[in-house]
mmCIF file of C-alpha atoms in Angstrom:
data_model
loop_
_atom_site.group_PDB
_atom_site.id
_atom_site.type_symbol
_atom_site.label_atom_id
_atom_site.label_comp_id
_atom_site.label_asym_id
_atom_site.label_seq_id
_atom_site.Cartn_x
_atom_site.Cartn_y
_atom_site.Cartn_z
ATOM 1 C CA MET A 1 -23.619 33.618 40.002
ATOM 2 C CA ILE A 2 -25.979 36.159 41.566
ATOM 3 C CA SER A 3 -23.675 39.044 40.652
ATOM 4 C CA ALA A 4 -23.493 37.784 37.067
ATOM 5 C CA ILE A 5 -27.299 37.768 36.843
ATOM 6 C CA ARG A 6 -27.411 41.278 38.266
ATOM 7 C CA ILE A 7 -24.963 42.477 35.626
ATOM 8 C CA HIS A 8 -27.076 40.954 32.858
ATOM 9 C CA LEU A 9 -30.256 42.523 34.242
ATOM 10 C CA GLN A 10 -28.529 45.877 34.490
ATOM 11 C CA GLY A 11 -27.353 45.561 30.896
ATOM 12 C CA ILE A 12 -30.910 44.848 29.755
ATOM 13 C CA LYS A 13 -32.259 47.744 31.822
ATOM 14 C CA THR A 14 -29.688 50.162 30.399
ATOM 15 C CA SER A 15 -30.316 49.081 26.809
ATOM 16 C CA LEU A 16 -34.073 49.455 27.166
ATOM 17 C CA ALA A 17 -33.665 52.863 28.810
ATOM 18 C CA VAL A 18 -31.551 54.077 25.879
ATOM 19 C CA ARG A 19 -34.016 52.802 23.267
ATOM 20 C CA MET A 20 -37.041 54.165 25.137
ATOM 21 C CA ALA A 21 -35.609 57.657 24.729
ATOM 22 C CA TYR A 22 -36.848 57.364 21.126
ATOM 23 C CA ARG A 23 -39.882 55.135 21.521
ATOM 24 C CA ALA A 24 -41.348 55.646 18.069
ATOM 25 C CA ASP A 25 -38.058 54.640 16.461
ATOM 26 C CA PHE A 26 -37.834 51.602 18.732
ATOM 27 C CA PHE A 27 -41.329 50.295 17.937
ATOM 28 C CA ILE A 28 -40.955 50.953 14.205
ATOM 29 C CA SER A 29 -37.591 49.151 14.124
ATOM 30 C CA ALA A 30 -38.971 46.194 16.096
ATOM 31 C CA PHE A 31 -41.990 45.998 13.776
ATOM 32 C CA ILE A 32 -39.836 46.073 10.627
ATOM 33 C CA MET A 33 -37.611 43.311 12.013
ATOM 34 C CA LEU A 34 -40.701 41.258 12.817
ATOM 35 C CA ILE A 35 -42.211 41.717 9.356
ATOM 36 C CA SER A 36 -38.961 40.691 7.666
ATOM 37 C CA GLU A 37 -39.104 37.344 9.494
ATOM 38 C CA PHE A 38 -42.528 36.486 8.063
ATOM 39 C CA PHE A 39 -41.445 36.056 4.454
ATOM 40 C CA GLY A 40 -40.799 32.349 5.120
ATOM 41 C CA PRO A 41 -44.270 31.658 6.603
ATOM 42 C CA LEU A 42 -45.839 33.768 3.841
ATOM 43 C CA LEU A 43 -44.082 31.641 1.218
ATOM 44 C CA THR A 44 -45.364 28.506 2.965
ATOM 45 C CA TYR A 45 -48.910 29.853 2.893
ATOM 46 C CA LEU A 46 -48.632 30.656 -0.812
ATOM 47 C CA ILE A 47 -47.285 27.175 -1.574
ATOM 48 C CA TYR A 48 -50.197 25.441 0.150
ATOM 49 C CA SER A 49 -52.732 27.925 -1.228
ATOM 50 C CA ASN A 50 -51.728 26.886 -4.735
ATOM 51 C CA GLU A 51 -52.576 23.231 -4.012
ATOM 52 C CA THR A 52 -48.969 22.138 -3.614
ATOM 53 C CA SER A 53 -47.309 20.998 -0.414
ATOM 54 C CA LEU A 54 -44.207 19.678 1.288
ATOM 55 C CA PRO A 55 -44.595 15.879 1.177
ATOM 56 C CA GLY A 56 -45.818 14.404 4.456
ATOM 57 C CA TRP A 57 -46.387 17.747 6.175
ATOM 58 C CA SER A 58 -49.511 19.873 6.490
ATOM 59 C CA MET A 59 -49.375 23.651 6.238
ATOM 60 C CA TYR A 60 -49.877 24.151 9.969
ATOM 61 C CA GLU A 61 -47.139 21.649 10.808
ATOM 62 C CA VAL A 62 -44.689 23.564 8.611
ATOM 63 C CA LEU A 63 -45.864 26.851 10.127
ATOM 64 C CA LEU A 64 -45.210 25.384 13.580
ATOM 65 C CA ILE A 65 -41.642 24.527 12.558
ATOM 66 C CA GLN A 66 -41.159 28.071 11.321
ATOM 67 C CA GLY A 67 -42.810 29.522 14.416
ATOM 68 C CA ILE A 68 -40.440 27.623 16.705
ATOM 69 C CA PHE A 69 -37.509 28.635 14.496
ATOM 70 C CA LEU A 70 -38.571 32.260 14.949
ATOM 71 C CA LEU A 71 -39.099 31.666 18.674
ATOM 72 C CA SER A 72 -35.528 30.382 18.970
ATOM 73 C CA LYS A 73 -34.283 33.530 17.259
ATOM 74 C CA GLY A 74 -36.630 35.617 19.399
ATOM 75 C CA VAL A 75 -34.956 34.370 22.574
ATOM 76 C CA SER A 76 -31.363 34.266 21.367
ATOM 77 C CA PHE A 77 -31.145 37.460 19.300
ATOM 78 C CA PRO A 78 -32.093 39.923 22.050
ATOM 79 C CA PHE A 79 -30.324 38.170 24.915
ATOM 80 C CA PHE A 80 -27.013 36.948 23.489
ATOM 81 C CA PHE A 81 -26.815 37.036 19.676
ATOM 82 C CA GLY A 82 -26.214 40.772 19.858
ATOM 83 C CA MET A 83 -22.644 39.890 20.803
ATOM 84 C CA VAL A 84 -21.994 39.479 17.067
ATOM 85 C CA TRP A 85 -22.809 43.097 16.166
ATOM 86 C CA ASN A 86 -21.343 44.336 19.443
ATOM 87 C CA THR A 87 -17.999 42.659 18.749
ATOM 88 C CA LEU A 88 -18.024 43.722 15.098
ATOM 89 C CA GLU A 89 -18.617 47.390 15.891
ATOM 90 C CA ARG A 90 -16.264 47.560 18.855
ATOM 91 C CA VAL A 91 -13.389 45.951 16.968
ATOM 92 C CA HIS A 92 -13.993 48.299 14.039
ATOM 93 C CA ASP A 93 -14.150 51.380 16.285
ATOM 94 C CA GLY A 94 -11.235 50.315 18.485
ATOM 95 C CA THR A 95 -13.358 50.178 21.657
ATOM 96 C CA PHE A 96 -13.198 46.410 22.122
ATOM 97 C CA ASP A 97 -10.198 47.008 24.382
ATOM 98 C CA LEU A 98 -12.496 48.621 26.953
ATOM 99 C CA LEU A 99 -14.155 45.253 27.523
ATOM 100 C CA LEU A 100 -10.817 43.491 27.897
ATOM 101 C CA ILE A 101 -9.874 45.587 30.927
ATOM 102 C CA LYS A 102 -13.134 44.943 32.759
ATOM 103 C CA PRO A 103 -12.888 42.723 35.869
ATOM 104 C CA ARG A 104 -15.257 40.232 34.242
ATOM 105 C CA SER A 105 -15.126 37.572 31.551
ATOM 106 C CA ILE A 106 -14.809 39.151 28.118
ATOM 107 C CA LEU A 107 -17.528 36.810 26.864
ATOM 108 C CA GLN A 108 -19.930 37.938 29.580
ATOM 109 C CA MET A 109 -19.221 41.605 28.917
ATOM 110 C CA VAL A 110 -19.669 41.332 25.150
ATOM 111 C CA ILE A 111 -23.049 39.638 25.729
ATOM 112 C CA VAL A 112 -24.225 42.062 28.422
ATOM 113 C CA THR A 113 -23.353 45.163 26.400
ATOM 114 C CA GLY A 114 -24.804 43.647 23.230
ATOM 115 C CA PHE A 115 -28.424 43.245 24.367
ATOM 116 C CA ASP A 116 -30.633 44.126 21.387
ATOM 117 C CA SER A 117 -34.103 45.181 22.502
ATOM 118 C CA GLU A 118 -35.368 45.644 18.932
ATOM 119 C CA ASP A 119 -35.176 41.887 18.369
ATOM 120 C CA LEU A 120 -37.845 41.323 21.021
ATOM 121 C CA GLY A 121 -40.233 41.644 18.093
ATOM 122 C CA LYS A 122 -38.975 38.265 16.891
ATOM 123 C CA LEU A 123 -39.948 36.758 20.246
ATOM 124 C CA ILE A 124 -43.477 38.123 19.986
ATOM 125 C CA GLY A 125 -43.743 36.898 16.401
ATOM 126 C CA GLY A 126 -42.465 33.439 17.329
ATOM 127 C CA VAL A 127 -45.011 33.079 20.121
ATOM 128 C CA ALA A 128 -47.833 34.324 17.882
ATOM 129 C CA LEU A 129 -46.973 32.093 14.906
ATOM 130 C CA SER A 130 -46.422 28.997 17.065
ATOM 131 C CA GLY A 131 -49.683 29.605 18.916
ATOM 132 C CA PHE A 132 -51.574 30.091 15.647
ATOM 133 C CA ALA A 133 -50.217 26.833 14.238
ATOM 134 C CA LEU A 134 -50.883 24.862 17.434
ATOM 135 C CA TYR A 135 -54.468 26.123 17.482
ATOM 136 C CA HIS A 136 -55.070 24.235 14.217
ATOM 137 C CA LEU A 137 -53.239 21.071 15.279
ATOM 138 C CA PRO A 138 -54.010 18.270 17.770
ATOM 139 C CA ARG A 139 -53.098 19.248 21.320
ATOM 140 C CA PRO A 140 -49.688 17.890 22.406
ATOM 141 C CA ASP A 141 -49.648 15.809 25.568
ATOM 142 C CA LEU A 142 -47.446 16.481 28.610
ATOM 143 C CA TYR A 143 -44.679 14.140 27.440
ATOM 144 C CA GLU A 144 -44.474 15.892 24.071
ATOM 145 C CA TRP A 145 -44.303 19.270 25.792
ATOM 146 C CA PHE A 146 -41.489 18.021 28.024
ATOM 147 C CA ASN A 147 -39.501 16.783 25.015
ATOM 148 C CA PHE A 148 -40.106 20.048 23.209
ATOM 149 C CA VAL A 149 -38.863 22.198 26.096
ATOM 150 C CA ALA A 150 -35.696 20.102 26.450
ATOM 151 C CA LEU A 151 -34.984 20.247 22.711
ATOM 152 C CA PHE A 152 -35.791 23.945 22.545
ATOM 153 C CA VAL A 153 -33.112 24.593 25.168
ATOM 154 C CA VAL A 154 -30.688 22.649 22.978
ATOM 155 C CA SER A 155 -31.704 24.867 20.038
ATOM 156 C CA LEU A 156 -30.505 27.861 22.083
ATOM 157 C CA VAL A 157 -27.217 26.022 22.624
ATOM 158 C CA VAL A 158 -26.814 25.825 18.841
ATOM 159 C CA MET A 159 -27.705 29.497 18.458
ATOM 160 C CA PHE A 160 -25.104 30.392 21.066
ATOM 161 C CA GLY A 161 -22.546 28.355 19.152
ATOM 162 C CA PHE A 162 -23.324 30.303 15.993
ATOM 163 C CA ALA A 163 -23.032 33.591 17.897
ATOM 164 C CA LEU A 164 -19.590 32.611 19.167
ATOM 165 C CA ILE A 165 -18.368 31.698 15.687
ATOM 166 C CA LEU A 166 -19.711 34.854 14.023
ATOM 167 C CA ALA A 167 -18.380 37.078 16.804
ATOM 168 C CA GLY A 168 -15.005 35.364 16.496
ATOM 169 C CA LEU A 169 -14.997 35.903 12.733
ATOM 170 C CA SER A 170 -15.764 39.591 13.210
ATOM 171 C CA ILE A 171 -12.482 39.936 15.098
ATOM 172 C CA VAL A 172 -10.514 39.012 11.977
ATOM 173 C CA TRP A 173 -13.015 40.252 9.372
ATOM 174 C CA ILE A 174 -13.012 43.797 10.695
ATOM 175 C CA GLY A 175 -16.024 45.828 9.620
ATOM 176 C CA ASN A 176 -17.480 43.030 7.473
ATOM 177 C CA TYR A 177 -21.222 43.226 8.093
ATOM 178 C CA ARG A 178 -21.866 40.268 5.809
ATOM 179 C CA VAL A 179 -21.040 37.767 8.559
ATOM 180 C CA TYR A 180 -24.761 37.432 9.312
ATOM 181 C CA ASP A 181 -25.364 36.172 5.770
ATOM 182 C CA ILE A 182 -23.183 33.164 6.599
ATOM 183 C CA PHE A 183 -25.469 32.291 9.493
ATOM 184 C CA SER A 184 -28.699 33.052 7.645
ATOM 185 C CA SER A 185 -27.902 30.970 4.575
ATOM 186 C CA ILE A 186 -27.111 27.919 6.713
ATOM 187 C CA ALA A 187 -29.638 28.327 9.527
ATOM 188 C CA ASN A 188 -32.657 28.690 7.230
ATOM 189 C CA PHE A 189 -32.519 24.944 6.544
ATOM 190 C CA GLY A 190 -33.906 24.578 10.076
ATOM 191 C CA MET A 191 -37.154 26.244 8.988
ATOM 192 C CA TYR A 192 -38.274 23.236 6.967
ATOM 193 C CA PRO A 193 -38.772 19.494 7.543
ATOM 194 C CA SER A 194 -35.465 17.736 6.985
ATOM 195 C CA SER A 195 -37.312 14.909 5.219
ATOM 196 C CA ILE A 196 -37.757 17.111 2.122
ATOM 197 C CA PHE A 197 -33.985 17.259 1.633
ATOM 198 C CA SER A 198 -31.605 14.638 0.283
ATOM 199 C CA LYS A 199 -30.091 12.092 2.671
ATOM 200 C CA ALA A 200 -26.701 13.789 2.433
ATOM 201 C CA LEU A 201 -28.160 17.172 3.336
ATOM 202 C CA GLN A 202 -30.205 15.640 6.163
ATOM 203 C CA THR A 203 -26.999 14.241 7.627
ATOM 204 C CA PHE A 204 -25.291 17.614 7.272
ATOM 205 C CA ILE A 205 -28.005 19.618 9.067
ATOM 206 C CA THR A 206 -28.366 17.124 11.914
ATOM 207 C CA SER A 207 -24.926 15.597 12.449
ATOM 208 C CA ALA A 208 -22.410 18.087 11.018
ATOM 209 C CA ILE A 209 -23.903 21.513 11.720
ATOM 210 C CA PRO A 210 -27.143 20.791 13.629
ATOM 211 C CA VAL A 211 -29.295 23.591 12.211
ATOM 212 C CA ALA A 212 -32.294 21.215 12.143
ATOM 213 C CA MET A 213 -32.298 21.700 15.912
ATOM 214 C CA LEU A 214 -33.270 25.348 15.460
ATOM 215 C CA GLY A 215 -36.814 24.587 14.395
ATOM 216 C CA PHE A 216 -37.541 21.219 12.844
ATOM 217 C CA ILE A 217 -36.434 18.832 15.614
ATOM 218 C CA PRO A 218 -38.159 20.623 18.545
ATOM 219 C CA ALA A 219 -41.296 21.035 16.444
ATOM 220 C CA SER A 220 -41.343 17.383 15.368
ATOM 221 C CA ALA A 221 -41.177 16.353 19.041
ATOM 222 C CA LEU A 222 -44.101 18.650 19.857
ATOM 223 C CA LEU A 223 -46.066 17.164 16.963
ATOM 224 C CA GLY A 224 -45.503 13.637 18.295
ATOM 225 C CA LYS A 225 -43.447 12.583 15.265
ATOM 226 C CA PRO A 226 -39.830 12.886 16.508
ATOM 227 C CA ASP A 227 -37.064 12.696 13.933
ATOM 228 C CA GLU A 228 -34.958 9.526 13.964
ATOM 229 C CA ASN A 229 -31.757 11.597 14.112
ATOM 230 C CA THR A 230 -32.760 13.541 17.225
ATOM 231 C CA PHE A 231 -30.240 11.826 19.529
ATOM 232 C CA TYR A 232 -27.330 12.468 17.170
ATOM 233 C CA ALA A 233 -28.431 16.068 16.677
ATOM 234 C CA VAL A 234 -28.455 16.673 20.439
ATOM 235 C CA ILE A 235 -24.966 15.209 20.835
ATOM 236 C CA MET A 236 -23.659 17.219 17.907
ATOM 237 C CA SER A 237 -25.234 20.388 19.306
ATOM 238 C CA PHE A 238 -23.003 20.204 22.370
ATOM 239 C CA VAL A 239 -19.998 19.229 20.262
ATOM 240 C CA PHE A 240 -20.764 22.277 18.109
ATOM 241 C CA LEU A 241 -20.911 24.475 21.212
ATOM 242 C CA PHE A 242 -17.567 23.145 22.475
ATOM 243 C CA ALA A 243 -15.931 23.747 19.084
ATOM 244 C CA SER A 244 -17.429 27.251 18.968
ATOM 245 C CA LEU A 245 -16.015 28.100 22.395
ATOM 246 C CA LEU A 246 -12.581 26.909 21.276
ATOM 247 C CA PHE A 247 -12.865 29.061 18.146
ATOM 248 C CA TRP A 248 -13.932 32.129 20.157
ATOM 249 C CA ASN A 249 -11.063 31.757 22.629
ATOM 250 C CA THR A 250 -8.614 31.299 19.753
ATOM 251 C CA MET A 251 -9.834 34.497 18.083
ATOM 252 C CA ILE A 252 -9.588 36.408 21.352
ATOM 253 C CA ARG A 253 -5.947 35.375 21.693
ATOM 254 C CA LYS A 254 -5.327 36.548 18.141
ATOM 255 C CA TYR A 255 -6.962 39.927 18.737
ATOM 256 C CA THR A 256 -4.769 42.998 18.341
ATOM 257 C CA SER A 257 -6.131 46.454 18.996
ATOM 258 C CA SER A 258 -7.152 48.080 15.729
ATOM 259 C CA GLY A 259 -7.764 51.633 16.854
ATOM 260 C CA GLY A 260 -9.358 54.271 14.633
#
């Protein structure tokens, strides 16, 4: 366990050292990635500024959901979601084999070598947006904070499940950089209150593919108005993770060196 942590810390240290060789490029890239994530909150602001709203939700409550959604991405994208691009590029270049011969789990190695320091901008943006929204909302009590932390951890479980699936797909869809669009188009439902969607879609994003866990459900717990489907979403999050691990292992067994 300790050696595994050391390997992860070394991977982070190495990645940061490489990016710091071109600091201006690093900070510009991180800033651009951060700005691109604020189109959703900007749209929310414009909606409420034009005297319209999402029924039953104030602007700051919606911004909190989106802030926590961004916070979830801000933790997962730098620390383990980079495995998607890492796998995609290594399979395309024929260097994925180098990870297979390492005396460590292939999953651990693809995560360690895929640390993406530029996505730390998302983490900063998530903290800033969540803090801004909370400043304009009633202060959560200790119990609500406890529920939020527990559910936020589960949101990272869902993100890890998505990373496993997309990385697995990149093994068979060699060089297809559109795999992220699959995640983005589905995950963005977690940026908004599930109550604004139809009952069928609410069931889908909580019980089938629990993307509501990425932002809405942790935020609703912090706001003291937990969603009635929270329990089912938590259960399905771990089912989703288990299915994702099975998919990843299946894709690994199907992998054949591409070369060139």
